[in-house]
């Protein structure tokens, strides 16, 4: 099956980052990372989801966490230099990031936001994040992702 390169893939190519594009079957009624992991036949803890939050002091920032987990908003606020924070409303996702729900990637957002990735990413040689479109994931080393998005590794759960 020929897979068309996404903007995420082109940015990783430009940065000379090794990755693999992995297609999967999209279920519009279940866009969860748990479903993605099942489709990929991978450990859900290795399939990371990208969340966009807004802090009361710093504005928008990104958290990348294992797929079945929920971000701890108090921890996210603390690591991002905020007193409190919340997930952005779904209607703000596309205008803020350039991505839709179920296809939000930490790579290639409209603007480089401060990015925080949960420390368990370092437990794996390769992790998965969205390739910027539904039905496509990117497998890459966590260290390459951290370097490319200038992420801070921390506890977010």
Short mmCIF file of N, CA and C in Angstrom, two decimals:
data_model
loop_
_atom_site.label_atom_id
_atom_site.label_comp_id
_atom_site.label_asym_id
_atom_site.label_seq_id
_atom_site.Cartn_x
_atom_site.Cartn_y
_atom_site.Cartn_z
N UNK A 1 0.84 -1.18 0.00
CA UNK A 1 0.00 0.00 0.00
C UNK A 1 0.89 1.24 0.00
N UNK A 2 0.69 2.12 -0.97
CA UNK A 2 1.47 3.35 -1.02
C UNK A 2 0.90 4.35 -0.02
N UNK A 3 1.80 4.90 0.78
CA UNK A 3 1.41 5.87 1.79
C UNK A 3 1.95 7.23 1.36
N UNK A 4 1.06 8.20 1.26
CA UNK A 4 1.49 9.55 0.91
C UNK A 4 2.15 10.21 2.12
N UNK A 5 3.24 10.89 1.87
CA UNK A 5 3.94 11.58 2.95
C UNK A 5 3.12 12.75 3.45
N UNK A 6 3.13 12.91 4.76
CA UNK A 6 2.45 14.04 5.38
C UNK A 6 3.47 15.14 5.62
N UNK A 7 2.99 16.28 6.04
CA UNK A 7 3.87 17.39 6.39
C UNK A 7 4.83 16.97 7.50
N UNK A 8 4.33 16.19 8.44
CA UNK A 8 5.16 15.68 9.54
C UNK A 8 6.34 14.90 8.96
N UNK A 9 6.07 14.00 8.02
CA UNK A 9 7.12 13.19 7.40
C UNK A 9 8.12 14.08 6.65
N UNK A 10 7.63 15.08 5.94
CA UNK A 10 8.53 15.98 5.21
C UNK A 10 9.43 16.75 6.18
N UNK A 11 8.88 17.20 7.30
CA UNK A 11 9.69 17.92 8.30
C UNK A 11 10.75 17.00 8.90
N UNK A 12 10.38 15.74 9.16
CA UNK A 12 11.35 14.78 9.71
C UNK A 12 12.42 14.45 8.67
N UNK A 13 12.03 14.36 7.39
CA UNK A 13 13.02 14.15 6.32
C UNK A 13 14.02 15.30 6.30
N UNK A 14 13.51 16.52 6.34
CA UNK A 14 14.36 17.71 6.30
C UNK A 14 15.35 17.73 7.48
N UNK A 15 14.88 17.24 8.64
CA UNK A 15 15.74 17.20 9.83
C UNK A 15 16.61 15.94 9.87
N UNK A 16 16.49 15.11 8.84
CA UNK A 16 17.25 13.85 8.74
C UNK A 16 16.99 12.91 9.93
N UNK A 17 15.71 12.83 10.30
CA UNK A 17 15.27 11.96 11.39
C UNK A 17 14.74 10.66 10.78
N UNK A 18 15.21 9.53 11.30
CA UNK A 18 14.72 8.23 10.82
C UNK A 18 13.34 7.96 11.42
N UNK A 19 12.42 7.50 10.57
CA UNK A 19 11.06 7.21 11.02
C UNK A 19 10.44 6.21 10.05
N UNK A 20 9.29 5.71 10.44
CA UNK A 20 8.51 4.85 9.55
C UNK A 20 7.06 5.29 9.62
N UNK A 21 6.43 5.46 8.47
CA UNK A 21 5.00 5.77 8.41
C UNK A 21 4.22 4.47 8.48
N UNK A 22 3.28 4.39 9.41
CA UNK A 22 2.51 3.17 9.61
C UNK A 22 1.01 3.48 9.45
N UNK A 23 0.39 2.96 8.38
CA UNK A 23 -1.06 3.18 8.22
C UNK A 23 -1.87 2.25 9.12
N UNK A 24 -3.06 2.68 9.47
CA UNK A 24 -3.99 1.84 10.23
C UNK A 24 -5.41 2.19 9.82
N UNK A 25 -6.34 1.31 10.15
CA UNK A 25 -7.75 1.48 9.81
C UNK A 25 -8.40 2.47 10.76
N UNK A 26 -8.99 3.53 10.21
CA UNK A 26 -9.64 4.56 11.03
C UNK A 26 -11.08 4.14 11.34
N UNK A 27 -11.46 4.33 12.59
CA UNK A 27 -12.85 4.15 13.01
C UNK A 27 -13.31 5.51 13.51
N UNK A 28 -14.11 6.21 12.71
CA UNK A 28 -14.55 7.57 13.06
C UNK A 28 -15.27 7.62 14.41
N UNK A 29 -15.84 6.49 14.84
CA UNK A 29 -16.55 6.48 16.12
C UNK A 29 -15.60 6.21 17.29
N UNK A 30 -14.35 5.84 16.99
CA UNK A 30 -13.37 5.60 18.05
C UNK A 30 -12.00 6.09 17.58
N UNK A 31 -11.69 7.34 17.91
CA UNK A 31 -10.41 7.92 17.50
C UNK A 31 -9.35 7.80 18.59
N UNK A 32 -9.62 6.99 19.59
CA UNK A 32 -8.72 6.88 20.74
C UNK A 32 -7.39 6.23 20.38
N UNK A 33 -6.38 6.56 21.16
CA UNK A 33 -5.06 5.95 20.99
C UNK A 33 -5.11 4.46 21.32
N UNK A 34 -6.05 4.08 22.17
CA UNK A 34 -6.22 2.66 22.51
C UNK A 34 -6.61 1.89 21.25
N UNK A 35 -7.55 2.45 20.49
CA UNK A 35 -7.97 1.82 19.22
C UNK A 35 -6.80 1.79 18.23
N UNK A 36 -6.05 2.89 18.16
CA UNK A 36 -4.89 2.94 17.26
C UNK A 36 -3.90 1.83 17.62
N UNK A 37 -3.61 1.69 18.92
CA UNK A 37 -2.67 0.66 19.37
C UNK A 37 -3.16 -0.74 18.99
N UNK A 38 -4.46 -0.98 19.15
CA UNK A 38 -5.04 -2.27 18.76
C UNK A 38 -4.85 -2.50 17.27
N UNK A 39 -5.11 -1.48 16.46
CA UNK A 39 -4.96 -1.59 15.01
C UNK A 39 -3.50 -1.86 14.62
N UNK A 40 -2.58 -1.26 15.36
CA UNK A 40 -1.15 -1.44 15.07
C UNK A 40 -0.61 -2.75 15.64
N UNK A 41 -1.35 -3.34 16.58
CA UNK A 41 -0.87 -4.54 17.27
C UNK A 41 0.28 -4.21 18.20
N UNK A 42 0.25 -3.02 18.79
CA UNK A 42 1.32 -2.55 19.66
C UNK A 42 0.81 -2.28 21.07
N UNK A 43 1.75 -2.22 22.00
CA UNK A 43 1.48 -1.86 23.38
C UNK A 43 0.96 -0.43 23.41
N UNK A 44 -0.20 -0.21 24.03
CA UNK A 44 -0.80 1.13 24.07
C UNK A 44 0.11 2.14 24.79
N UNK A 45 0.99 1.66 25.66
CA UNK A 45 1.91 2.55 26.36
C UNK A 45 3.00 3.09 25.44
N UNK A 46 3.11 2.50 24.27
CA UNK A 46 4.11 2.91 23.28
C UNK A 46 3.50 3.85 22.23
N UNK A 47 2.17 3.93 22.23
CA UNK A 47 1.44 4.79 21.30
C UNK A 47 1.05 6.05 22.07
N UNK A 48 1.69 7.16 21.72
CA UNK A 48 1.50 8.40 22.47
C UNK A 48 0.49 9.31 21.79
N UNK A 49 -0.29 9.99 22.62
CA UNK A 49 -1.26 10.96 22.08
C UNK A 49 -0.77 12.36 22.41
N UNK A 50 -1.17 13.30 21.56
CA UNK A 50 -0.74 14.69 21.66
C UNK A 50 -1.92 15.53 22.12
N UNK A 51 -1.75 16.20 23.24
CA UNK A 51 -2.79 17.04 23.82
C UNK A 51 -2.34 18.49 23.81
N UNK A 52 -3.26 19.39 23.53
CA UNK A 52 -2.94 20.81 23.54
C UNK A 52 -3.69 21.46 24.69
N UNK A 53 -2.93 22.16 25.52
CA UNK A 53 -3.50 22.79 26.71
C UNK A 53 -3.21 24.29 26.69
N UNK A 54 -3.91 25.00 27.54
CA UNK A 54 -3.67 26.44 27.67
C UNK A 54 -3.50 26.76 29.14
N UNK A 55 -2.36 27.38 29.44
CA UNK A 55 -2.07 27.76 30.81
C UNK A 55 -2.49 29.19 31.09
N UNK A 56 -2.69 29.51 32.37
CA UNK A 56 -3.12 30.84 32.74
C UNK A 56 -2.02 31.89 32.60
N UNK A 57 -0.75 31.45 32.53
CA UNK A 57 0.36 32.40 32.41
C UNK A 57 1.06 32.32 31.06
N UNK A 58 1.31 31.10 30.57
CA UNK A 58 2.15 30.93 29.37
C UNK A 58 1.36 30.75 28.08
N UNK A 59 0.07 30.54 28.17
CA UNK A 59 -0.72 30.29 26.96
C UNK A 59 -0.65 28.83 26.54
N UNK A 60 -0.64 28.59 25.23
CA UNK A 60 -0.71 27.22 24.71
C UNK A 60 0.57 26.44 24.96
N UNK A 61 0.41 25.14 25.26
CA UNK A 61 1.53 24.22 25.33
C UNK A 61 1.03 22.82 25.02
N UNK A 62 1.96 21.91 24.75
CA UNK A 62 1.63 20.57 24.28
C UNK A 62 2.13 19.53 25.27
N UNK A 63 1.29 18.52 25.51
CA UNK A 63 1.68 17.37 26.34
C UNK A 63 1.54 16.11 25.48
N UNK A 64 2.57 15.28 25.50
CA UNK A 64 2.58 14.02 24.75
C UNK A 64 2.66 12.91 25.79
N UNK A 65 1.59 12.10 25.85
CA UNK A 65 1.48 11.09 26.91
C UNK A 65 1.07 9.74 26.33
N UNK A 66 1.32 8.64 27.09
CA UNK A 66 0.88 7.32 26.63
C UNK A 66 -0.63 7.32 26.36
N UNK A 67 -1.01 6.60 25.32
CA UNK A 67 -2.36 6.63 24.78
C UNK A 67 -3.53 6.36 25.70
N UNK A 68 -3.36 5.50 26.69
CA UNK A 68 -4.52 5.18 27.53
C UNK A 68 -4.59 6.06 28.77
N UNK A 69 -3.64 6.94 28.92
CA UNK A 69 -3.56 7.76 30.14
C UNK A 69 -4.27 9.09 29.99
N UNK A 70 -4.49 9.74 31.13
CA UNK A 70 -5.03 11.10 31.17
C UNK A 70 -3.97 11.99 31.78
N UNK A 71 -3.79 13.18 31.23
CA UNK A 71 -2.79 14.10 31.75
C UNK A 71 -3.26 14.62 33.12
N UNK A 72 -2.33 14.73 34.04
CA UNK A 72 -2.61 15.33 35.34
C UNK A 72 -2.46 16.85 35.16
N UNK A 73 -3.57 17.58 35.22
CA UNK A 73 -3.54 19.01 34.92
C UNK A 73 -2.69 19.80 35.91
N UNK A 74 -2.63 19.35 37.16
CA UNK A 74 -1.79 20.05 38.15
C UNK A 74 -0.31 19.89 37.80
N UNK A 75 0.09 18.66 37.43
CA UNK A 75 1.48 18.43 37.03
C UNK A 75 1.81 19.18 35.74
N UNK A 76 0.88 19.16 34.78
CA UNK A 76 1.10 19.86 33.51
C UNK A 76 1.26 21.36 33.75
N UNK A 77 0.44 21.92 34.62
CA UNK A 77 0.55 23.35 34.94
C UNK A 77 1.91 23.64 35.56
N UNK A 78 2.31 22.81 36.50
CA UNK A 78 3.57 23.04 37.21
C UNK A 78 4.77 23.00 36.25
N UNK A 79 4.86 21.95 35.43
CA UNK A 79 6.03 21.82 34.53
C UNK A 79 6.06 22.91 33.46
N UNK A 80 4.88 23.46 33.13
CA UNK A 80 4.81 24.47 32.07
C UNK A 80 4.89 25.90 32.61
N UNK A 81 5.05 26.04 33.92
CA UNK A 81 5.17 27.38 34.50
C UNK A 81 3.86 28.10 34.69
N UNK A 82 2.79 27.34 34.84
CA UNK A 82 1.46 27.91 35.05
C UNK A 82 0.94 27.56 36.44
N UNK A 83 -0.01 28.35 36.89
CA UNK A 83 -0.68 28.03 38.16
C UNK A 83 -1.77 26.99 37.90
N UNK A 84 -2.48 27.17 36.77
CA UNK A 84 -3.44 26.16 36.34
C UNK A 84 -3.54 26.16 34.82
N UNK A 85 -4.14 25.10 34.31
CA UNK A 85 -4.27 24.93 32.86
C UNK A 85 -5.45 24.04 32.58
N UNK A 86 -5.83 23.99 31.32
CA UNK A 86 -6.91 23.11 30.89
C UNK A 86 -6.71 22.75 29.43
N UNK A 87 -7.37 21.68 29.02
CA UNK A 87 -7.36 21.29 27.62
C UNK A 87 -8.06 22.39 26.82
N UNK A 88 -7.58 22.65 25.60
CA UNK A 88 -8.26 23.66 24.78
C UNK A 88 -9.56 23.05 24.24
N UNK A 89 -10.58 23.89 23.99
CA UNK A 89 -11.81 23.37 23.39
C UNK A 89 -11.52 22.78 22.00
N UNK A 90 -12.24 21.73 21.65
CA UNK A 90 -12.03 21.04 20.38
C UNK A 90 -12.08 22.00 19.19
N UNK A 91 -12.97 22.99 19.22
CA UNK A 91 -13.10 23.91 18.10
C UNK A 91 -11.86 24.78 17.91
N UNK A 92 -11.00 24.88 18.92
CA UNK A 92 -9.77 25.67 18.82
C UNK A 92 -8.58 24.85 18.29
N UNK A 93 -8.74 23.53 18.24
CA UNK A 93 -7.62 22.67 17.87
C UNK A 93 -7.09 22.97 16.46
N UNK A 94 -7.95 22.95 15.46
CA UNK A 94 -7.51 23.19 14.08
C UNK A 94 -6.92 24.59 13.89
N UNK A 95 -7.62 25.66 14.33
CA UNK A 95 -7.01 26.98 14.12
C UNK A 95 -5.71 27.20 14.90
N UNK A 96 -5.57 26.52 16.02
CA UNK A 96 -4.37 26.70 16.85
C UNK A 96 -3.19 25.89 16.33
N UNK A 97 -3.46 24.62 15.93
CA UNK A 97 -2.37 23.71 15.59
C UNK A 97 -2.25 23.39 14.10
N UNK A 98 -3.36 23.50 13.39
CA UNK A 98 -3.38 23.04 12.00
C UNK A 98 -3.80 21.58 11.88
N UNK A 99 -4.11 20.96 13.02
CA UNK A 99 -4.51 19.54 13.03
C UNK A 99 -5.93 19.37 13.55
N UNK A 100 -6.56 18.26 13.12
CA UNK A 100 -7.89 17.92 13.61
C UNK A 100 -7.78 16.84 14.69
N UNK A 101 -8.87 16.65 15.44
CA UNK A 101 -8.92 15.62 16.47
C UNK A 101 -8.64 14.26 15.83
N UNK A 102 -7.79 13.48 16.50
CA UNK A 102 -7.44 12.16 15.98
C UNK A 102 -6.26 12.20 15.03
N UNK A 103 -5.72 13.40 14.79
CA UNK A 103 -4.58 13.52 13.87
C UNK A 103 -3.59 14.58 14.34
N UNK A 104 -3.64 14.91 15.62
CA UNK A 104 -2.77 15.97 16.15
C UNK A 104 -1.38 15.38 16.44
N UNK A 105 -0.37 15.96 15.81
CA UNK A 105 1.00 15.51 15.98
C UNK A 105 1.80 16.59 16.71
N UNK A 106 2.77 16.18 17.53
CA UNK A 106 3.62 17.19 18.16
C UNK A 106 4.57 17.84 17.15
N UNK A 107 4.73 17.22 15.99
CA UNK A 107 5.62 17.73 14.94
C UNK A 107 4.80 18.55 13.94
N UNK A 108 5.29 19.73 13.60
CA UNK A 108 4.70 20.49 12.51
C UNK A 108 3.44 21.28 12.81
N UNK A 109 3.24 21.65 14.07
CA UNK A 109 2.09 22.51 14.38
C UNK A 109 2.33 23.88 13.74
N UNK A 110 1.26 24.66 13.62
CA UNK A 110 1.36 25.99 13.01
C UNK A 110 2.44 26.83 13.67
N UNK A 111 2.63 26.61 14.96
CA UNK A 111 3.60 27.36 15.74
C UNK A 111 4.31 26.37 16.67
N UNK A 112 5.55 26.65 17.00
CA UNK A 112 6.28 25.78 17.94
C UNK A 112 5.87 26.15 19.36
N UNK A 113 5.05 25.30 19.96
CA UNK A 113 4.61 25.52 21.34
C UNK A 113 5.54 24.77 22.29
N UNK A 114 5.67 25.25 23.53
CA UNK A 114 6.43 24.47 24.51
C UNK A 114 5.83 23.06 24.58
N UNK A 115 6.69 22.05 24.55
CA UNK A 115 6.22 20.67 24.49
C UNK A 115 6.82 19.86 25.62
N UNK A 116 5.97 19.06 26.25
CA UNK A 116 6.36 18.22 27.38
C UNK A 116 5.94 16.79 27.05
N UNK A 117 6.87 15.85 27.26
CA UNK A 117 6.58 14.44 26.95
C UNK A 117 6.79 13.62 28.21
N UNK A 118 5.86 12.69 28.43
CA UNK A 118 5.93 11.87 29.64
C UNK A 118 7.16 10.98 29.61
N UNK A 119 7.80 10.86 30.77
CA UNK A 119 9.09 10.19 30.89
C UNK A 119 9.11 8.73 30.44
N UNK A 120 7.96 8.06 30.42
CA UNK A 120 7.97 6.64 30.02
C UNK A 120 8.34 6.46 28.55
N UNK A 121 8.33 7.53 27.77
CA UNK A 121 8.75 7.40 26.37
C UNK A 121 10.16 6.83 26.29
N UNK A 122 10.98 7.12 27.29
CA UNK A 122 12.38 6.67 27.29
C UNK A 122 12.52 5.17 27.57
N UNK A 123 11.42 4.52 27.92
CA UNK A 123 11.44 3.06 28.17
C UNK A 123 11.44 2.27 26.86
N UNK A 124 11.24 2.95 25.74
CA UNK A 124 11.09 2.26 24.45
C UNK A 124 12.13 2.75 23.45
N UNK A 125 12.55 1.84 22.58
CA UNK A 125 13.45 2.24 21.49
C UNK A 125 12.69 3.05 20.45
N UNK A 126 11.42 2.70 20.25
CA UNK A 126 10.58 3.39 19.27
C UNK A 126 9.22 3.66 19.92
N UNK A 127 8.66 4.82 19.59
CA UNK A 127 7.29 5.13 20.01
C UNK A 127 6.51 5.58 18.78
N UNK A 128 5.20 5.66 18.94
CA UNK A 128 4.32 6.10 17.87
C UNK A 128 3.67 7.42 18.25
N UNK A 129 3.59 8.33 17.29
CA UNK A 129 2.78 9.55 17.42
C UNK A 129 2.05 9.74 16.10
N UNK A 130 1.05 10.57 16.12
CA UNK A 130 0.29 10.82 14.89
C UNK A 130 1.19 11.41 13.82
N UNK A 131 0.93 11.01 12.58
CA UNK A 131 1.67 11.55 11.44
C UNK A 131 0.97 12.78 10.87
N UNK A 132 -0.08 13.26 11.58
CA UNK A 132 -0.75 14.48 11.15
C UNK A 132 -2.00 14.25 10.33
N UNK A 133 -2.38 12.99 10.17
CA UNK A 133 -3.66 12.69 9.53
C UNK A 133 -4.20 11.41 10.12
N UNK A 134 -5.53 11.32 10.17
CA UNK A 134 -6.15 10.10 10.68
C UNK A 134 -5.75 8.93 9.80
N UNK A 135 -5.47 7.80 10.45
CA UNK A 135 -5.10 6.61 9.70
C UNK A 135 -3.61 6.46 9.44
N UNK A 136 -2.81 7.33 10.05
CA UNK A 136 -1.37 7.27 9.82
C UNK A 136 -0.60 7.67 11.08
N UNK A 137 0.28 6.78 11.49
CA UNK A 137 1.15 7.03 12.64
C UNK A 137 2.60 7.07 12.16
N UNK A 138 3.43 7.70 12.97
CA UNK A 138 4.88 7.71 12.71
C UNK A 138 5.55 6.97 13.86
N UNK A 139 6.41 6.02 13.49
CA UNK A 139 7.22 5.31 14.50
C UNK A 139 8.63 5.90 14.43
N UNK A 140 9.12 6.35 15.58
CA UNK A 140 10.46 6.94 15.63
C UNK A 140 11.03 6.80 17.03
N UNK A 141 12.30 7.09 17.16
CA UNK A 141 12.91 6.98 18.49
C UNK A 141 12.47 8.17 19.33
N UNK A 142 12.21 7.94 20.62
CA UNK A 142 11.79 9.05 21.47
C UNK A 142 12.84 10.16 21.52
N UNK A 143 14.11 9.80 21.49
CA UNK A 143 15.15 10.85 21.55
C UNK A 143 15.11 11.75 20.32
N UNK A 144 14.80 11.17 19.15
CA UNK A 144 14.66 11.98 17.93
C UNK A 144 13.46 12.92 18.04
N UNK A 145 12.35 12.40 18.56
CA UNK A 145 11.16 13.23 18.72
C UNK A 145 11.44 14.37 19.71
N UNK A 146 12.05 14.04 20.84
CA UNK A 146 12.37 15.03 21.87
C UNK A 146 13.23 16.14 21.28
N UNK A 147 14.24 15.75 20.52
CA UNK A 147 15.13 16.73 19.90
C UNK A 147 14.39 17.58 18.86
N UNK A 148 13.60 16.95 18.03
CA UNK A 148 12.91 17.65 16.94
C UNK A 148 11.91 18.68 17.45
N UNK A 149 11.16 18.36 18.49
CA UNK A 149 10.13 19.31 18.99
C UNK A 149 10.64 20.07 20.23
N UNK A 150 11.92 19.85 20.56
CA UNK A 150 12.53 20.50 21.73
C UNK A 150 11.70 20.27 22.99
N UNK A 151 11.32 19.01 23.19
CA UNK A 151 10.44 18.65 24.31
C UNK A 151 11.23 18.52 25.62
N UNK A 152 10.53 18.79 26.69
CA UNK A 152 11.02 18.55 28.03
C UNK A 152 10.45 17.22 28.49
N UNK A 153 11.31 16.31 28.94
CA UNK A 153 10.86 15.01 29.45
C UNK A 153 10.52 15.21 30.94
N UNK A 154 9.34 14.79 31.33
CA UNK A 154 8.89 15.01 32.72
C UNK A 154 7.76 14.06 33.07
N UNK A 155 7.27 14.17 34.29
CA UNK A 155 6.13 13.38 34.76
C UNK A 155 4.86 14.19 34.49
N UNK A 156 3.95 13.60 33.74
CA UNK A 156 2.68 14.27 33.39
C UNK A 156 1.46 13.50 33.86
N UNK A 157 1.67 12.35 34.51
CA UNK A 157 0.53 11.50 34.93
C UNK A 157 0.44 11.41 36.43
#
